[in-house]
Tab-separated table of C-alpha atoms and ligand atoms in Angstrom:
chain	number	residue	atom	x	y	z
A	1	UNK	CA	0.000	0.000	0.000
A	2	UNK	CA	1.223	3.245	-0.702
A	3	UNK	CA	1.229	6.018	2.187
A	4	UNK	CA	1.250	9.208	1.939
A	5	UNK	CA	1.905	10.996	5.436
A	6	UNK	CA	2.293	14.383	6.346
A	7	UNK	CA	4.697	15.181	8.847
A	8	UNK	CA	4.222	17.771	11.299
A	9	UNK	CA	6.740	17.667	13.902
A	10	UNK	CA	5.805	21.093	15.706
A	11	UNK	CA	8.013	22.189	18.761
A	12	UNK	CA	9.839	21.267	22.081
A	13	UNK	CA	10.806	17.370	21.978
A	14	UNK	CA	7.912	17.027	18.943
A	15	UNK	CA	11.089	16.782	16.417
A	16	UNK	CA	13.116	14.255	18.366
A	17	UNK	CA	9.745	11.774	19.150
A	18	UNK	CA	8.096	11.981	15.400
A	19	UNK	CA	12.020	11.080	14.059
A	20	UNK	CA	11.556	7.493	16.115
A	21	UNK	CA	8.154	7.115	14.801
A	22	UNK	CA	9.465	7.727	11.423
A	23	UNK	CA	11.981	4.615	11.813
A	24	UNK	CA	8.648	2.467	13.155
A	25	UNK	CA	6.836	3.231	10.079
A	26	UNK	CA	9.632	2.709	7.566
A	27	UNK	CA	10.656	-0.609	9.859
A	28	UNK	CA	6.713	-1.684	9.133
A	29	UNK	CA	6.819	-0.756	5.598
A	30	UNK	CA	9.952	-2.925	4.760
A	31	UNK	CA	8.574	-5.733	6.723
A	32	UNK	CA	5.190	-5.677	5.506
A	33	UNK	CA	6.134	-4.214	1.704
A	34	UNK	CA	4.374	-0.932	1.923
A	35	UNK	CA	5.389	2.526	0.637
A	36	UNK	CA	5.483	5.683	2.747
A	37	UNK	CA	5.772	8.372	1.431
A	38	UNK	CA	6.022	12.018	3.903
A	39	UNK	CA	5.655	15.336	3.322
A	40	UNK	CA	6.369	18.018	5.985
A	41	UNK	CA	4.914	20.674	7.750
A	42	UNK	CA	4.863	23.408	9.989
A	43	UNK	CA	3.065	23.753	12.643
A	44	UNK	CA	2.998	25.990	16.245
A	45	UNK	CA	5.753	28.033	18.016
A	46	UNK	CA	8.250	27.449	14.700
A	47	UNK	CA	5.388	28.065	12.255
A	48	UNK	CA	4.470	31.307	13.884
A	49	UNK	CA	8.546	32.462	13.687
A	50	UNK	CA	8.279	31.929	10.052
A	51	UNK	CA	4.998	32.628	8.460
A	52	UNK	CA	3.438	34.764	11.860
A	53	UNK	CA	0.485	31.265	12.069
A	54	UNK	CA	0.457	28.671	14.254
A	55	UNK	CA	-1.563	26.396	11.119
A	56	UNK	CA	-0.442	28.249	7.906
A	57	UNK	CA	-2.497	27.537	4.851
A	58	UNK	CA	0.191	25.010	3.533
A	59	UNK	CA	0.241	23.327	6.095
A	60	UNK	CA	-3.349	22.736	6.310
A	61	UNK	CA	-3.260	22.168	2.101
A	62	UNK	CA	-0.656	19.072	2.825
A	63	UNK	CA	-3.156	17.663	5.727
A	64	UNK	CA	-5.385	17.414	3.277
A	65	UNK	CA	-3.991	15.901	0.630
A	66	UNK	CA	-2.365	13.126	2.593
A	67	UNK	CA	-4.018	9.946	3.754
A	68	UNK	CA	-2.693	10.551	7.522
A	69	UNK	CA	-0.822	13.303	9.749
A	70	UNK	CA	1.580	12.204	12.331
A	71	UNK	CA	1.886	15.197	14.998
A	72	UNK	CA	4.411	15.948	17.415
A	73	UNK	CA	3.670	18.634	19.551
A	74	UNK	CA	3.353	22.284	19.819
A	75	UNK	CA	4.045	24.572	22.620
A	76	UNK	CA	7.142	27.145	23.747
A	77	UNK	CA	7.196	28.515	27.485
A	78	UNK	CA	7.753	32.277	25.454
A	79	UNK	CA	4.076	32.216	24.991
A	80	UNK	CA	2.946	30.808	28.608
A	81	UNK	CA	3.912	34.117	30.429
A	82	UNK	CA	2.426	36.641	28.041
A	83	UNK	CA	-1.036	36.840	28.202
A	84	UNK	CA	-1.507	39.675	25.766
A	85	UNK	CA	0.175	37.751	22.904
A	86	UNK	CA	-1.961	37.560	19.971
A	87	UNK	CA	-0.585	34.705	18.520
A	88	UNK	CA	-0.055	31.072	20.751
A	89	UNK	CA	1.394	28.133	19.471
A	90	UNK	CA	-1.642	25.861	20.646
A	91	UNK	CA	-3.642	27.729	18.372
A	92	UNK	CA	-2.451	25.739	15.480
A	93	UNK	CA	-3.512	23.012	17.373
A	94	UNK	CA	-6.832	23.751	17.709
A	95	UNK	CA	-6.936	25.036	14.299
A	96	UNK	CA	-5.586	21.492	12.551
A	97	UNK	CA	-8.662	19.955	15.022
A	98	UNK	CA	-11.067	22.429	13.714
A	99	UNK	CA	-10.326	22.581	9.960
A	100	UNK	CA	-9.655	19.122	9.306
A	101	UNK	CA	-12.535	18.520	11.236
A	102	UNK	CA	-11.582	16.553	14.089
A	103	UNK	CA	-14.193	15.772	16.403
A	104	UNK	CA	-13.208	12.616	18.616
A	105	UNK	CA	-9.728	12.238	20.499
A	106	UNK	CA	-9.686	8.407	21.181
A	107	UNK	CA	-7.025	8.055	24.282
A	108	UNK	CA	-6.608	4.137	24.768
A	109	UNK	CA	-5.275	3.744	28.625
A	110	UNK	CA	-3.473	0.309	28.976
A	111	UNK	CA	-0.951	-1.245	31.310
A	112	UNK	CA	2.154	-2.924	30.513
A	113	UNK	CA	3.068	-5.665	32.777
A	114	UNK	CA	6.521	-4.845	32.788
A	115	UNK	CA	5.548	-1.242	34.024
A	116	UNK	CA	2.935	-1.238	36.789
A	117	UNK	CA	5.268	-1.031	39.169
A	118	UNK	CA	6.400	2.986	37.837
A	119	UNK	CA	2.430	3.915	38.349
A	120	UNK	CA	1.656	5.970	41.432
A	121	UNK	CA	-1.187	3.869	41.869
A	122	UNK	CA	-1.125	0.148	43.615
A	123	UNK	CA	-0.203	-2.261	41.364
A	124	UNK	CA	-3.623	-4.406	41.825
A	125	UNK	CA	-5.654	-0.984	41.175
A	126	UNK	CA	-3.739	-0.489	37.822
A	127	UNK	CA	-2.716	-3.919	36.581
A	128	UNK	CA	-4.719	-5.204	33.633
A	129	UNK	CA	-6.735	-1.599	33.601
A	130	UNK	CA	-7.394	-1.246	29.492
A	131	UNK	CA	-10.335	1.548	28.223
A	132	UNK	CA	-10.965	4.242	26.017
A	133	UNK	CA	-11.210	7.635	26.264
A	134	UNK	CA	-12.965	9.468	24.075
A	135	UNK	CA	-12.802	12.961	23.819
A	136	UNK	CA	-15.049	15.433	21.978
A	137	UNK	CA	-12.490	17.564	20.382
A	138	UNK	CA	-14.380	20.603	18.120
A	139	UNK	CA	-17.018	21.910	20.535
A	140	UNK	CA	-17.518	23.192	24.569
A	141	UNK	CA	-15.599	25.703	25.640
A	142	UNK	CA	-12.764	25.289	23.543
A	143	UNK	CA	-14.393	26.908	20.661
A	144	UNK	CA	-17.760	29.100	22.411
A	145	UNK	CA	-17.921	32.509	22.319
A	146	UNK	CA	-15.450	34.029	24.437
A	147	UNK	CA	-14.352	37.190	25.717
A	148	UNK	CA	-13.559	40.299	27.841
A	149	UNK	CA	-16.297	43.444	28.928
A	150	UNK	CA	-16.319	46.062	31.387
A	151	UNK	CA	-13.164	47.378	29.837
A	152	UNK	CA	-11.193	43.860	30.236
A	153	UNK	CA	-12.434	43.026	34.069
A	154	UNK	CA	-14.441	40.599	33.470
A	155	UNK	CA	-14.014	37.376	31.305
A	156	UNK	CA	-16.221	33.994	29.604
A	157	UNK	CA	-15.909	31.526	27.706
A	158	UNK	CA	-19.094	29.680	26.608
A	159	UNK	CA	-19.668	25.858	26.317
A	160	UNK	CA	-21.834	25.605	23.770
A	161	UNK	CA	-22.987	22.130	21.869
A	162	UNK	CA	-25.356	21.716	19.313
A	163	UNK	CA	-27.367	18.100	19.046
A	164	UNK	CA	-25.555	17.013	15.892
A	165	UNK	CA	-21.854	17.506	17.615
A	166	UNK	CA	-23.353	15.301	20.624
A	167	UNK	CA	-24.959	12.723	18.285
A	168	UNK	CA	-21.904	12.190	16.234
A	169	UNK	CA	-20.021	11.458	19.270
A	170	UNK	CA	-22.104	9.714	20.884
A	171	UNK	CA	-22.685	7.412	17.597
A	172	UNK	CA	-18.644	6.753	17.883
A	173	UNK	CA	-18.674	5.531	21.567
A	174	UNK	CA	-21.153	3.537	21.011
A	175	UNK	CA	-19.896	1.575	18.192
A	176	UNK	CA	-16.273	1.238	19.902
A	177	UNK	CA	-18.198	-0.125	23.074
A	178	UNK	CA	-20.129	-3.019	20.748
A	179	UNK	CA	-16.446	-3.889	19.236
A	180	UNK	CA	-14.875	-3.747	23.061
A	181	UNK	CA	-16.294	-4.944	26.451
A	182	UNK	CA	-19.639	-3.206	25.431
A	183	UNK	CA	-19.412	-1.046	28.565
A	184	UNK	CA	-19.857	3.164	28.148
A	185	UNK	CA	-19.718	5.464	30.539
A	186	UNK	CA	-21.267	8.923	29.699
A	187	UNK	CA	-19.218	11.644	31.840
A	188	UNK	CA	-21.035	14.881	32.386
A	189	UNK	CA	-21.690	17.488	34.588
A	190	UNK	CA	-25.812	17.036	34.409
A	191	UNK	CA	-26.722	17.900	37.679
A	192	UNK	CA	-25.492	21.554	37.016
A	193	UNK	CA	-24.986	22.336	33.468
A	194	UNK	CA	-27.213	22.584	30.341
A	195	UNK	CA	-24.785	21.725	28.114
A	196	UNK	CA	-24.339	18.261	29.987
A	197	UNK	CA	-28.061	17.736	30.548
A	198	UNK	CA	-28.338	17.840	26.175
A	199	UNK	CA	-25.360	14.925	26.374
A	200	UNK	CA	-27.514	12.769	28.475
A	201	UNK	CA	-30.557	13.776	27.154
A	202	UNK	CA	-29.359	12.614	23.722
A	203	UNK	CA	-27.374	9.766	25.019
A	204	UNK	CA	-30.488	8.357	27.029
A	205	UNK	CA	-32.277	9.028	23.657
A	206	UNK	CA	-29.659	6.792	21.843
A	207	UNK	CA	-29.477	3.765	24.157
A	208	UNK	CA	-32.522	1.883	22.544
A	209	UNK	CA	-30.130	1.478	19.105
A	210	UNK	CA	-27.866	-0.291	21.265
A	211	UNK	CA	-29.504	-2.506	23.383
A	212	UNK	CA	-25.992	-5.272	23.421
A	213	UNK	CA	-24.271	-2.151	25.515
A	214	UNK	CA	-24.540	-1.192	29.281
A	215	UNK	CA	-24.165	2.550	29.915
A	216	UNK	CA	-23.815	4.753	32.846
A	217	UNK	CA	-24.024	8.066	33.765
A	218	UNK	CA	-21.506	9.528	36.045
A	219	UNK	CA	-20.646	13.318	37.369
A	220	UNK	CA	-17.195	14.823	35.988
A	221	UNK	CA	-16.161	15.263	39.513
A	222	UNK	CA	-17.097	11.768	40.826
A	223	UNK	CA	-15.477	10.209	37.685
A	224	UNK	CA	-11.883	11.898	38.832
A	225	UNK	CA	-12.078	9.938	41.648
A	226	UNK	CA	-13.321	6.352	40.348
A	227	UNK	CA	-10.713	6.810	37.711
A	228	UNK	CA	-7.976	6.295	40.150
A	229	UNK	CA	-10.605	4.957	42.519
A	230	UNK	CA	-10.946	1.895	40.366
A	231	UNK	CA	-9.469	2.506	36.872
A	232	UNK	CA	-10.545	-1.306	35.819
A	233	UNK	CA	-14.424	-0.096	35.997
A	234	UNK	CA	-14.378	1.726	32.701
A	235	UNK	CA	-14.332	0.218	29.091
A	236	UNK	CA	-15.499	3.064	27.038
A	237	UNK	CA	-15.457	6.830	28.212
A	238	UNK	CA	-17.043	9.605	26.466
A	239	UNK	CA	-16.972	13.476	27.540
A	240	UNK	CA	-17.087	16.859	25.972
A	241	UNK	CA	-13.447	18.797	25.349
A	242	UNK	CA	-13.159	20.386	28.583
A	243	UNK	CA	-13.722	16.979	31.055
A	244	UNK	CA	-11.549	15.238	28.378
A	245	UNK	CA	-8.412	17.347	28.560
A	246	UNK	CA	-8.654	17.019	32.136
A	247	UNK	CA	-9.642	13.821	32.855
A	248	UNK	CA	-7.074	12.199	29.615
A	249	UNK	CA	-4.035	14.033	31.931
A	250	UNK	CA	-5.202	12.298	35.040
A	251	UNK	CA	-5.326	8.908	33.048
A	252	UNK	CA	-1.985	8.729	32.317
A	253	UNK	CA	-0.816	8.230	35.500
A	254	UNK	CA	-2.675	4.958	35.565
A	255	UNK	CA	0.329	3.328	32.620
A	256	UNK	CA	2.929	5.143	34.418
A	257	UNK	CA	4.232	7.675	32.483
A	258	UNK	CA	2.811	10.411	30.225
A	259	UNK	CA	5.590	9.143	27.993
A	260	UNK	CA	3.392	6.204	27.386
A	261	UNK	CA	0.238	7.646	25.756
A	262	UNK	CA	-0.445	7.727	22.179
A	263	UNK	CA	-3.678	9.479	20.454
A	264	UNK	CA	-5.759	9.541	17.376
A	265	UNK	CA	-8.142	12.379	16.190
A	266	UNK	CA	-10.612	11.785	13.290
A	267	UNK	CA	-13.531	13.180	12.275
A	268	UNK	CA	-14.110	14.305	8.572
A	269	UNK	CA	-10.743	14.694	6.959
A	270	UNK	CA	-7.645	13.495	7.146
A	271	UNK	CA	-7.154	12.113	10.928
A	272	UNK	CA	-4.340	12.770	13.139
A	273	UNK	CA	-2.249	11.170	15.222
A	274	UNK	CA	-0.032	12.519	18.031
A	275	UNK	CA	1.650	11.704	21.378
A	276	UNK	CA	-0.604	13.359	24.480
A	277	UNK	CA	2.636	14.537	26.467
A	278	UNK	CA	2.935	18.074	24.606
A	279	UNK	CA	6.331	19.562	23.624
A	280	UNK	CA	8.612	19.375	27.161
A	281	UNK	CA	10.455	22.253	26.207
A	282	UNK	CA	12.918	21.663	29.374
A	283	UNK	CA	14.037	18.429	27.913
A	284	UNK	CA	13.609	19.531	24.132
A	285	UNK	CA	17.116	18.870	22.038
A	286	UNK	CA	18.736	16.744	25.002
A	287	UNK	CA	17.582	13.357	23.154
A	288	UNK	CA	16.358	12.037	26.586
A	289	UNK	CA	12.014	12.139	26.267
A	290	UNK	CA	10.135	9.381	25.927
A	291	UNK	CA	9.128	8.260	22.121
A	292	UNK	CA	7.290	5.153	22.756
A	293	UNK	CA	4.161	7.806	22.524
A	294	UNK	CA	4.723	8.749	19.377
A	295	UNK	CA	6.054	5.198	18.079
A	296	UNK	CA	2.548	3.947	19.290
A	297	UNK	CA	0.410	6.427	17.818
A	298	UNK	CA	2.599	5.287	14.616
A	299	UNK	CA	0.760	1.986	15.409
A	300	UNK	CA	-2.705	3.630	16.173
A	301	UNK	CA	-2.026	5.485	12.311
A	302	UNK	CA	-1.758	2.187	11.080
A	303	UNK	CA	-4.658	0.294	12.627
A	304	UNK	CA	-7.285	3.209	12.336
A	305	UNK	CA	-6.248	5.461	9.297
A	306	UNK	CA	-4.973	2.372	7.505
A	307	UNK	CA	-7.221	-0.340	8.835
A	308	UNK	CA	-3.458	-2.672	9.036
A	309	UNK	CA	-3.973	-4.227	12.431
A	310	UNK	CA	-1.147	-6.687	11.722
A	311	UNK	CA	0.667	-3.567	11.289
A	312	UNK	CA	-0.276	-2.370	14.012
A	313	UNK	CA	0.412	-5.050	16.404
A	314	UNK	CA	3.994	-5.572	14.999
A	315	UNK	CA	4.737	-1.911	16.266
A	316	UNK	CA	2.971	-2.832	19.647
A	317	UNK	CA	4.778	-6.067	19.986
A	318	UNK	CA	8.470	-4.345	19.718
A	319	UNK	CA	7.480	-1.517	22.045
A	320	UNK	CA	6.243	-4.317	24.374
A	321	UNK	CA	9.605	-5.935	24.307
A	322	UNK	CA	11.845	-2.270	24.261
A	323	UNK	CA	9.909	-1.880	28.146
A	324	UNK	CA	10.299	-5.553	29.446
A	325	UNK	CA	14.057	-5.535	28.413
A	326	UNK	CA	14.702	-1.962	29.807
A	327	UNK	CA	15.548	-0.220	27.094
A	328	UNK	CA	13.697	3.087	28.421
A	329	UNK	CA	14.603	6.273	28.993
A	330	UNK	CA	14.975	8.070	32.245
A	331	UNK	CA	11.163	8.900	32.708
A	332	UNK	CA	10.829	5.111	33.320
A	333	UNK	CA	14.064	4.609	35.604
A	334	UNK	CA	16.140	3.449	32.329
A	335	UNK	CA	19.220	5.183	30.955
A	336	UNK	CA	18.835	5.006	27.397
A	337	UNK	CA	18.336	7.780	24.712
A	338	UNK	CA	15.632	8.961	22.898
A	339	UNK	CA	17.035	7.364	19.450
A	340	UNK	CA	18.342	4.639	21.220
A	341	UNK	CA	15.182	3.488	21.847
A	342	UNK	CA	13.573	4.258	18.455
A	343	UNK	CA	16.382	2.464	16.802
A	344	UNK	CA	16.167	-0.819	19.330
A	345	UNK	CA	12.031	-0.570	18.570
A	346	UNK	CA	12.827	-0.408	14.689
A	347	UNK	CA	15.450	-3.157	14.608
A	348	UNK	CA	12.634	-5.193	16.319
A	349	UNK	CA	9.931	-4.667	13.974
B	1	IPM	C1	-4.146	18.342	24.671
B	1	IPM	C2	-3.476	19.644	24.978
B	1	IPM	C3	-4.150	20.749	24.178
B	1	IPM	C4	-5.591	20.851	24.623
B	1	IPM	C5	-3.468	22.122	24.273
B	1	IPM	C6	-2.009	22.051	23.904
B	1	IPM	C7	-4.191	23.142	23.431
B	1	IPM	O1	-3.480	19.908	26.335
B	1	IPM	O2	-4.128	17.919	23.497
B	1	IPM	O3	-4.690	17.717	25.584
B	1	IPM	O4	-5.900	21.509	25.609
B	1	IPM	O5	-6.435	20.230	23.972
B	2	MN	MN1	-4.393	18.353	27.526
């Protein structure tokens, strides 16, 4: 098959991780006699320094035209202490999400065996925990009207969802509960907002289509807790942008490290697929983060953009065996670079 991936490395440590993924993917297509092809673009801190946009139109032209993006990060601590600046980084972020129309962040938490020792959680909490987050990704107050009145003192952002952008959602979680342990949970924030009460109105509306899956209903706040409460409750999760940004940090802990966590985004376009650690400017350069990530969002590219589970698992398999012979780096106690570990995951596929 021939691939044709666009490359958007962004900022921080984005470079250094998407380079490792880059050796997974050419390590599958030798093995399995594929073709990748990628082209590159810019994207965040070092697309604003050159073209003054954090998602220039080129970029977004490239997105288009290939068949998958694979995403670093974006992000540069210049931006975090300036809250006047007009342009941020993340807002190419939420542009790509917007424009190639990315509605649902699927955040798979799993455990590796060799790992659940490195979790801040017990071991029997965490070991053998394996769901799905899904995350609405183009609506709430992410992308509500927002702004400043009574000459800048006071401040809102609006979460705002229409029935369609619930629906469509909705319609995904379903269908990757019937294919899983047919479990959903529907996180929300009914008992207060209006917003949430339209989720569970329309979910409670939707149940009937699926009578093979068991859903619940459970408070934002309460489903912090039973996350780390008991993380081996949950199958499917589905919540609007906000809950999921928070709720997808507090998951990671569960596998260990944030180093661990890959993502997909799709929707209507192209979809995207991107470590969830962000760019770690502090250890950008040094060759030292994490890139198992981005190497397994490399697999999640090739299982859900590609529909090449084999593919897929081959990726999986060699990142299993990089963490149960220690070849990690420093985030997970090991002492081994960035490439190092890219090229031992490569030479394994
Ligand atoms: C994420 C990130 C982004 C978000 C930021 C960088 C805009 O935290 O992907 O979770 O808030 O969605
Ligand atoms: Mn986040």
């Amino acid at each position: 098959m021939k691939l044709k991936i666009a490359k958007l490395p962004g900022d921080g440590i984005g470079p250094e991780v998407v380079e490792q993924a880059v050796k997974a993917v050419n390590a599958v297509c030798t093995r399995f006699g594929h073709e990748a092809e990628y082209v590159f673009g810019y994207v965040g801190a070092c697309a604003i320094d050159r073209f003054g946009d954090a998602y220039p139109a080129e970029t977004h032209a490239l997105c288009m035209e290939s068949d998958a993006v694979l995403f670093g990060a974006v992000g540069d601590p210049k931006y975090d202490n300036d809250p006047t600046s007009k342009v941020r980084p993340e807002q190419g972020l939420l542009a790509i999400r917007k424009q190639l129309g990315l509605y649902a962040n699927l955040r798979p938490v799993e455990t590796f065996k060799s790992l659940v020792d490195k979790s801040p959680l017990k071991t029997e909490l965490v070991d053998g925990a394996d769901f799905l987050c899904i995350r609405e990704l183009t609506g709430g107050m992410y992308f509500g009207e927002k702004g400043r009145k009574d000459g800048g003192n006071t401040a809102y952002d609006t979460c705002i969802y229409s029935r369609a952008e619930v629906e469509r959602i909705l319609e995904l979680a379903f269908e990757y509960a019937l294919r899983r342990r047919r479990h959903l949970t529907v996180v929300d924030k009914a008992n207060v907002l209006e917003s949430s009460r339209l989720w569970r109105q329309v979910a409670r509306e939707m149940e009937p289509r699926y009578p093979d899956v068991t859903v619940d209903y459970m408070f934002v706040d309460n489903a912090a807790m039973q996350l780390i409460r008991c993380p081996k409750f949950f199958d499917v999760l589905v919540t609007e942008n906000t809950f999921g940004d928070i709720l997808t940090d507090e998951t990671s802990c569960i596998s260990g490290s944030m180093g661990l966590l890959a993502s997909a985004s799709v929707g209507e376009h192209t979809s995207l697929f991107e470590p969830i650690h962000g760019s770690y400017p502090q250890a950008a350069g040094k060759n030292i983060a994490n890139p198992v990530a981005a190497i397994l969002s490399a697999a999640m590219m090739f299982e859900y953009a590609f529909g090449l589970m084999e593919e897929g698992k081959a990726i999986r398999r060699a990142v299993a065996a990089s963490l149960e012979a220690g070849i990690v780096t420093e985030d997970l106690g090991g002492t081994c670079t960035t490439s190092e570990v890219g090229d031992w995951i490569a030479s394994n596929i």
